[in-house]
Coordinates of C-alpha atoms and ligand atoms in Angstrom, one line a residue:
M8 CA 49.2 22.8 49.0
R9 CA 46.0 24.4 48.3
L10 CA 42.6 22.6 48.6
L11 CA 39.1 23.4 47.4
I12 CA 36.1 22.4 49.6
V13 CA 32.8 22.3 47.6
E14 CA 30.1 21.7 50.3
D15 CA 26.8 23.3 51.0
E16 CA 26.6 22.2 54.6
K17 CA 28.2 25.5 55.9
R18 CA 29.1 24.2 59.3
L19 CA 30.7 21.0 58.0
A20 CA 32.5 22.9 55.3
L21 CA 33.9 25.5 57.9
S22 CA 35.0 23.0 60.4
L23 CA 36.9 21.0 57.7
A24 CA 38.4 24.2 56.4
K25 CA 39.5 25.1 59.9
G26 CA 41.0 21.7 60.7
L27 CA 42.8 21.5 57.3
T28 CA 44.2 24.9 57.6
A29 CA 45.6 24.0 61.0
E30 CA 47.3 21.1 59.0
G31 CA 49.1 23.7 57.0
Y32 CA 47.0 23.6 53.8
A33 CA 45.5 26.7 52.1
V34 CA 41.8 26.2 52.1
D35 CA 39.1 27.8 50.1
V36 CA 35.4 26.9 50.5
V37 CA 32.5 27.4 48.2
H38 CA 28.8 26.2 48.8
D39 CA 27.7 25.3 45.3
G40 CA 28.4 23.2 42.3
V41 CA 28.7 26.0 39.7
D42 CA 31.1 28.0 42.0
G43 CA 33.0 24.7 42.6
L44 CA 33.6 24.0 38.9
H45 CA 34.6 27.4 38.1
R46 CA 37.0 27.5 40.9
A47 CA 38.4 23.9 40.2
S48 CA 38.8 24.7 36.5
E49 CA 41.3 27.7 37.6
G50 CA 44.0 24.9 38.1
T51 CA 45.5 26.3 41.1
Y52 CA 44.1 23.5 43.6
D53 CA 46.3 20.6 44.5
L54 CA 43.1 18.6 45.6
V55 CA 39.1 19.2 45.6
I56 CA 37.0 17.9 48.2
L57 CA 33.4 17.6 46.5
D58 CA 30.1 16.8 48.1
I59 CA 27.6 15.0 45.7
M60 CA 24.3 16.6 46.8
L61 CA 25.0 20.5 45.8
P62 CA 22.7 23.2 44.7
G63 CA 23.5 24.4 41.2
M64 CA 25.2 21.5 39.9
N65 CA 25.6 18.0 41.7
G66 CA 29.1 16.6 42.5
Y67 CA 28.9 13.9 39.7
R68 CA 28.4 16.5 37.0
V69 CA 31.2 18.8 38.4
C70 CA 33.6 15.8 38.4
S71 CA 32.9 14.6 35.1
T72 CA 32.8 18.0 33.5
L73 CA 36.2 18.7 35.0
R74 CA 37.7 15.5 33.6
A75 CA 35.9 16.0 30.3
A76 CA 37.8 19.3 30.0
G77 CA 41.0 17.6 30.7
H78 CA 41.5 18.7 34.5
D79 CA 43.3 16.0 36.3
V80 CA 43.1 17.7 40.0
P81 CA 42.6 15.0 42.4
I82 CA 39.2 14.8 43.8
L83 CA 37.8 13.4 47.1
M84 CA 34.0 12.9 47.0
L85 CA 31.9 12.9 49.9
T86 CA 28.9 10.8 49.8
A87 CA 25.9 10.3 52.0
K88 CA 25.3 6.7 53.2
D89 CA 21.6 6.7 52.9
G90 CA 21.6 8.5 49.3
E91 CA 20.2 7.2 46.3
Y92 CA 23.7 7.6 44.8
D93 CA 26.4 5.1 45.4
E94 CA 30.1 5.4 45.5
A95 CA 30.9 3.3 42.6
E96 CA 29.3 6.2 40.5
G97 CA 31.5 8.7 42.1
L98 CA 34.6 6.8 41.0
D99 CA 33.0 6.2 37.5
T100 CA 32.9 9.9 36.9
G101 CA 36.7 10.2 37.7
A102 CA 36.9 10.8 41.3
D103 CA 40.1 9.5 43.1
D104 CA 38.5 8.4 46.2
Y105 CA 35.2 8.8 48.2
L106 CA 34.2 9.1 52.1
T107 CA 30.9 8.2 53.2
K108 CA 29.3 10.6 55.6
P109 CA 29.4 10.9 58.4
F110 CA 33.3 10.4 58.6
S111 CA 35.7 11.2 61.2
Y112 CA 37.9 14.1 60.6
V113 CA 41.1 12.1 61.2
V114 CA 39.9 9.8 58.4
L115 CA 39.4 12.6 56.1
V116 CA 42.9 14.0 56.7
A117 CA 44.4 10.6 56.2
R118 CA 42.6 10.3 52.9
V119 CA 43.7 13.7 51.8
K120 CA 47.3 13.0 52.5
A121 CA 47.2 9.5 51.0
I122 CA 45.9 11.0 47.6
L123 CA 48.2 13.9 47.6
R124 CA 51.0 11.4 48.1
R125 CA 49.6 9.0 45.5
R126 CA 49.2 11.8 42.9
G127 CA 52.0 13.9 44.3
N128 CA 54.9 15.1 42.5
G129 CA 57.3 13.7 45.3
G130 CA 57.3 10.2 44.0
P131 CA 56.9 7.0 46.0
S132 CA 59.1 8.2 48.9
P133 CA 57.7 11.0 51.0
V134 CA 61.1 11.6 52.7
H135 CA 63.4 14.1 50.8
V136 CA 67.1 14.5 51.9
L137 CA 68.5 17.7 51.7
G138 CA 72.0 17.7 52.7
E139 CA 71.9 17.1 56.5
L140 CA 68.1 17.6 56.6
K141 CA 65.4 15.0 56.1
V142 CA 62.0 16.5 55.1
D143 CA 59.0 13.9 55.7
T144 CA 56.1 15.3 53.5
A145 CA 53.7 12.7 54.6
A146 CA 54.3 13.5 58.5
R147 CA 55.0 17.1 57.7
R148 CA 58.1 17.1 59.8
V149 CA 61.7 18.1 59.2
F150 CA 64.7 16.4 60.9
R151 CA 68.4 17.2 61.1
T152 CA 70.6 14.2 60.9
Q153 CA 73.4 13.7 63.2
D154 CA 77.0 12.8 62.5
T155 CA 77.2 9.8 64.8
A156 CA 75.0 6.9 64.1
D157 CA 74.1 6.4 67.8
T158 CA 72.5 9.7 68.0
E159 CA 68.9 10.3 67.1
D160 CA 67.9 12.9 64.4
T161 CA 66.8 16.0 66.0
E162 CA 63.6 17.6 64.9
V163 CA 63.5 21.1 63.3
A164 CA 60.3 22.7 64.6
L165 CA 58.5 24.3 61.8
T166 CA 55.0 25.9 61.9
A167 CA 52.4 24.4 59.5
K168 CA 52.6 27.5 57.3
E169 CA 56.5 27.4 57.3
F170 CA 56.3 23.8 56.3
A171 CA 53.9 24.6 53.5
V172 CA 56.2 27.2 52.1
L173 CA 59.2 24.7 52.3
E174 CA 57.1 22.2 50.6
Q175 CA 56.2 24.4 47.6
L176 CA 59.9 24.9 47.2
L177 CA 60.7 21.3 47.4
L178 CA 58.2 20.1 45.0
R179 CA 60.1 22.3 42.4
A180 CA 63.7 21.9 43.9
G181 CA 66.4 23.5 41.7
E182 CA 63.8 25.7 39.8
V183 CA 62.9 29.2 40.5
V184 CA 59.4 29.5 42.2
S185 CA 57.8 32.8 42.2
K186 CA 56.5 34.6 45.3
G187 CA 53.2 34.7 43.5
D188 CA 53.1 30.9 43.2
I189 CA 54.0 30.4 46.7
L190 CA 51.2 32.7 47.9
E191 CA 48.8 31.0 45.6
H192 CA 49.4 27.6 46.9
V193 CA 50.0 28.4 50.6
W194 CA 47.6 31.2 51.4
D195 CA 43.8 31.0 50.5
F196 CA 41.8 33.5 48.4
A197 CA 40.6 35.2 51.6
Y198 CA 44.2 36.4 52.2
E199 CA 44.4 40.1 51.3
G200 CA 47.4 41.2 53.2
D201 CA 50.9 41.9 52.0
P202 CA 52.4 39.6 49.4
N203 CA 55.9 40.2 51.4
I204 CA 54.4 37.8 53.9
V205 CA 56.3 35.2 51.8
E206 CA 59.6 36.9 52.6
V207 CA 59.0 36.6 56.5
Y208 CA 58.3 33.0 56.0
I209 CA 61.6 32.5 53.8
S210 CA 63.6 34.3 56.6
A211 CA 62.0 32.1 59.3
L212 CA 62.9 29.0 57.2
R213 CA 66.4 30.0 56.7
R214 CA 67.2 30.7 60.2
K215 CA 65.5 27.4 61.3
L216 CA 67.1 25.2 58.6
G217 CA 70.4 26.8 59.4
A218 CA 71.8 26.1 56.1
P219 CA 72.1 28.3 52.9
L220 CA 69.3 26.2 51.0
I221 CA 67.0 28.8 49.8
K222 CA 68.5 31.3 47.3
T223 CA 66.8 34.5 46.4
V224 CA 66.8 35.1 42.7
R225 CA 66.3 38.6 42.5
G226 CA 63.3 39.7 40.6
A227 CA 62.1 36.0 40.0
G228 CA 61.6 34.3 43.3
Y229 CA 63.4 31.6 45.4
R230 CA 65.1 28.5 44.6
L231 CA 65.8 25.5 46.9
E232 CA 69.2 24.2 46.4
T233 CA 69.7 20.3 46.4
P234 CA 73.0 19.5 48.1
R235 CA 74.1 15.8 47.7
Ligands
CA26 CA1 25.3 18.5 50.4

Protein backbone atom coordinates (compact mmCIF):
# COMPACT_ATOMS: atom_id res chain seq x y z
CA MET A 1 0.00 0.00 0.00
CA ARG A 2 1.38 3.38 -0.97
CA LEU A 3 0.34 6.56 0.78
CA LEU A 4 0.83 10.23 -0.06
CA ILE A 5 1.07 12.84 2.69
CA VAL A 6 0.37 16.45 1.64
CA GLU A 7 1.27 18.58 4.65
CA ASP A 8 3.32 21.78 4.89
CA GLU A 9 4.21 21.38 8.57
CA LYS A 10 7.41 19.52 7.85
CA ARG A 11 7.97 18.08 11.30
CA LEU A 12 4.45 16.70 11.44
CA ALA A 13 4.70 15.34 7.89
CA LEU A 14 7.98 13.59 8.59
CA SER A 15 6.87 12.06 11.86
CA LEU A 16 3.69 10.73 10.22
CA ALA A 17 5.75 9.35 7.34
CA LYS A 18 8.15 7.66 9.73
CA GLY A 19 5.36 6.04 11.73
CA LEU A 20 3.39 4.88 8.69
CA THR A 21 6.55 3.50 7.11
CA ALA A 22 7.11 1.44 10.25
CA GLU A 23 3.57 0.06 9.75
CA GLY A 24 4.70 -1.24 6.37
CA TYR A 25 3.25 1.40 4.07
CA ALA A 26 5.30 3.05 1.34
CA VAL A 27 4.98 6.76 2.06
CA ASP A 28 5.73 9.82 -0.05
CA VAL A 29 5.58 13.36 1.33
CA VAL A 30 5.02 16.67 -0.45
CA HIS A 31 4.66 20.05 1.21
CA ASP A 32 2.38 22.06 -1.05
CA GLY A 33 -1.00 21.71 -2.68
CA VAL A 34 0.13 21.92 -6.32
CA ASP A 35 2.69 19.12 -5.86
CA GLY A 36 0.07 17.18 -3.94
CA LEU A 37 -2.42 17.43 -6.78
CA HIS A 38 0.15 16.34 -9.37
CA ARG A 39 1.31 13.36 -7.34
CA ALA A 40 -2.20 12.27 -6.39
CA SER A 41 -3.26 12.50 -10.06
CA GLU A 42 -0.66 9.90 -11.02
CA GLY A 43 -2.96 7.23 -9.68
CA THR A 44 -0.31 5.18 -7.89
CA TYR A 45 -1.56 5.91 -4.38
CA ASP A 46 -3.88 3.82 -2.26
CA LEU A 47 -4.68 6.74 0.05
CA VAL A 48 -3.90 10.47 0.37
CA ILE A 49 -3.56 12.28 3.71
CA LEU A 50 -4.35 15.87 2.86
CA ASP A 51 -3.94 18.98 5.00
CA ILE A 52 -6.35 21.86 4.31
CA MET A 53 -4.22 24.95 4.82
CA LEU A 54 -1.44 24.49 2.27
CA PRO A 55 0.72 26.79 0.18
CA GLY A 56 0.06 26.69 -3.57
CA MET A 57 -3.45 25.29 -3.45
CA ASN A 58 -5.59 24.50 -0.41
CA GLY A 59 -6.70 20.99 0.46
CA TYR A 60 -10.33 21.59 -0.50
CA ARG A 61 -9.32 22.59 -4.01
CA VAL A 62 -6.90 19.68 -4.31
CA CYS A 63 -9.68 17.31 -3.26
CA SER A 64 -12.42 18.76 -5.45
CA THR A 65 -10.06 18.96 -8.47
CA LEU A 66 -9.15 15.29 -8.06
CA ARG A 67 -12.78 14.26 -7.80
CA ALA A 68 -13.81 16.44 -10.76
CA ALA A 69 -11.12 14.69 -12.81
CA GLY A 70 -12.57 11.31 -11.86
CA HIS A 71 -9.91 10.19 -9.37
CA ASP A 72 -11.46 8.17 -6.57
CA VAL A 73 -8.34 7.68 -4.43
CA PRO A 74 -9.39 7.62 -0.75
CA ILE A 75 -8.66 10.95 0.98
CA LEU A 76 -8.23 11.60 4.70
CA MET A 77 -8.32 15.33 5.43
CA LEU A 78 -6.51 17.01 8.28
CA THR A 79 -8.35 20.01 9.69
CA ALA A 80 -7.37 22.55 12.31
CA LYS A 81 -9.84 22.83 15.17
CA ASP A 82 -9.75 26.62 15.46
CA GLY A 83 -9.71 27.19 11.73
CA GLU A 84 -12.35 29.06 9.80
CA TYR A 85 -13.00 25.93 7.78
CA ASP A 86 -15.13 23.13 9.03
CA GLU A 87 -15.14 19.41 8.55
CA ALA A 88 -18.43 19.28 6.73
CA GLU A 89 -16.91 21.24 3.90
CA GLY A 90 -14.09 18.72 3.62
CA LEU A 91 -16.56 15.91 3.22
CA ASP A 92 -18.56 17.99 0.71
CA THR A 93 -15.52 18.24 -1.53
CA GLY A 94 -15.29 14.45 -1.63
CA ALA A 95 -12.99 13.49 1.23
CA ASP A 96 -13.60 10.06 2.77
CA ASP A 97 -12.93 11.12 6.34
CA TYR A 98 -11.33 13.90 8.34
CA LEU A 99 -9.22 14.22 11.44
CA THR A 100 -9.01 17.35 13.59
CA LYS A 101 -5.57 18.54 14.69
CA PRO A 102 -4.05 17.86 17.10
CA PHE A 103 -4.67 14.14 16.77
CA SER A 104 -2.91 11.14 18.20
CA TYR A 105 -0.83 9.04 15.93
CA VAL A 106 -2.71 5.91 17.02
CA VAL A 107 -6.01 7.46 15.90
CA LEU A 108 -4.53 8.43 12.54
CA VAL A 109 -3.31 4.88 11.87
CA ALA A 110 -6.70 3.47 12.88
CA ARG A 111 -8.48 5.87 10.46
CA VAL A 112 -6.09 5.04 7.64
CA LYS A 113 -6.69 1.32 8.14
CA ALA A 114 -10.45 1.80 8.40
CA ILE A 115 -10.60 3.78 5.14
CA LEU A 116 -8.42 1.26 3.31
CA ARG A 117 -10.59 -1.55 4.61
CA ARG A 118 -13.81 0.23 3.66
CA ARG A 119 -12.58 1.17 0.23
CA GLY A 120 -10.32 -1.83 -0.14
CA ASN A 121 -10.30 -4.59 -2.67
CA GLY A 122 -10.33 -7.14 0.13
CA GLY A 123 -14.09 -6.90 0.60
CA PRO A 124 -15.77 -6.90 3.99
CA SER A 125 -13.60 -9.62 5.51
CA PRO A 126 -10.02 -8.62 6.24
CA VAL A 127 -9.06 -12.28 6.73
CA HIS A 128 -7.99 -14.24 3.67
CA VAL A 129 -7.51 -17.99 3.76
CA LEU A 130 -4.71 -19.46 1.65
CA GLY A 131 -4.65 -23.18 2.26
CA GLU A 132 -3.40 -23.54 5.81
CA LEU A 133 -2.51 -19.87 6.08
CA LYS A 134 -4.75 -17.09 7.34
CA VAL A 135 -3.78 -13.57 6.35
CA ASP A 136 -5.38 -10.80 8.40
CA THR A 137 -4.95 -7.60 6.40
CA ALA A 138 -6.47 -5.46 9.17
CA ALA A 139 -4.11 -6.66 11.89
CA ARG A 140 -1.36 -7.16 9.26
CA ARG A 141 -0.51 -10.61 10.63
CA VAL A 142 -0.30 -14.12 9.18
CA PHE A 143 -1.22 -17.31 10.99
CA ARG A 144 -0.79 -20.98 10.24
CA THR A 145 -3.80 -23.08 11.18
CA GLN A 146 -3.17 -26.31 13.02
CA ASP A 147 -4.59 -29.71 12.18
CA THR A 148 -6.07 -30.35 15.58
CA ALA A 149 -8.90 -28.16 16.77
CA ASP A 150 -7.54 -27.73 20.29
CA THR A 151 -4.23 -26.29 19.15
CA GLU A 152 -3.98 -22.54 18.61
CA ASP A 153 -2.92 -21.08 15.31
CA THR A 154 0.74 -20.16 15.20
CA GLU A 155 1.85 -16.82 13.88
CA VAL A 156 4.18 -16.58 10.92
CA ALA A 157 6.34 -13.59 11.83
CA LEU A 158 6.72 -11.27 8.86
CA THR A 159 8.41 -7.88 8.75
CA ALA A 160 6.22 -4.93 7.79
CA LYS A 161 7.79 -4.83 4.31
CA GLU A 162 7.36 -8.55 3.78
CA PHE A 163 3.71 -8.23 4.72
CA ALA A 164 3.30 -5.30 2.31
CA VAL A 165 4.72 -7.38 -0.58
CA LEU A 166 2.43 -10.30 0.30
CA GLU A 167 -0.53 -7.91 0.45
CA GLN A 168 0.10 -6.66 -3.09
CA LEU A 169 0.05 -10.24 -4.37
CA LEU A 170 -3.03 -11.02 -2.29
CA LEU A 171 -5.00 -8.04 -3.60
CA ARG A 172 -4.60 -9.53 -7.07
CA ALA A 173 -4.50 -13.21 -6.14
CA GLY A 174 -4.46 -15.49 -9.18
CA GLU A 175 -3.19 -12.69 -11.43
CA VAL A 176 0.35 -11.89 -12.46
CA VAL A 177 1.75 -8.90 -10.57
CA SER A 178 4.88 -7.37 -12.07
CA LYS A 179 7.98 -6.52 -10.11
CA GLY A 180 7.41 -2.88 -11.09
CA ASP A 181 3.88 -2.91 -9.64
CA ILE A 182 5.17 -4.30 -6.38
CA LEU A 183 7.99 -1.74 -6.24
CA GLU A 184 5.60 1.10 -6.98
CA HIS A 185 3.18 0.18 -4.20
CA VAL A 186 5.57 -1.00 -1.52
CA TRP A 187 8.57 1.30 -1.88
CA ASP A 188 8.37 5.10 -1.91
CA PHE A 189 9.76 7.41 -4.58
CA ALA A 190 12.95 8.02 -2.61
CA TYR A 191 13.92 4.40 -3.23
CA GLU A 192 16.64 4.37 -5.82
CA GLY A 193 18.14 1.01 -5.09
CA ASP A 194 18.11 -2.18 -7.08
CA PRO A 195 14.63 -3.24 -8.30
CA ASN A 196 15.77 -6.81 -7.59
CA ILE A 197 15.06 -6.04 -3.94
CA VAL A 198 11.60 -7.46 -4.75
CA GLU A 199 13.18 -10.88 -5.39
CA VAL A 200 14.82 -10.79 -1.98
CA TYR A 201 11.45 -10.25 -0.33
CA ILE A 202 9.74 -12.90 -2.43
CA SER A 203 12.40 -15.45 -1.37
CA ALA A 204 11.93 -14.50 2.27
CA LEU A 205 8.16 -14.89 1.94
CA ARG A 206 8.50 -18.27 0.26
CA ARG A 207 10.81 -19.46 3.02
CA LYS A 208 8.58 -18.21 5.83
CA LEU A 209 5.22 -19.21 4.38
CA GLY A 210 6.63 -22.65 3.68
CA ALA A 211 4.24 -23.49 0.88
CA PRO A 212 4.57 -23.14 -2.90
CA LEU A 213 2.14 -20.22 -2.95
CA ILE A 214 4.10 -17.66 -4.92
CA LYS A 215 4.84 -18.64 -8.49
CA THR A 216 7.38 -16.89 -10.67
CA VAL A 217 5.97 -16.11 -14.11
CA ARG A 218 9.09 -15.74 -16.18
CA GLY A 219 9.54 -12.28 -17.64
CA ALA A 220 6.22 -11.08 -16.22
CA GLY A 221 6.25 -11.18 -12.44
CA TYR A 222 4.71 -13.21 -9.68
CA ARG A 223 1.38 -14.86 -9.08
CA LEU A 224 -0.14 -15.86 -5.76
CA GLU A 225 -1.83 -19.23 -6.05
CA THR A 226 -5.08 -19.58 -4.18
CA PRO A 227 -5.42 -23.14 -2.86
CA ARG A 228 -8.81 -24.17 -1.53
CA1 LIG B 1 -1.02 23.40 6.94
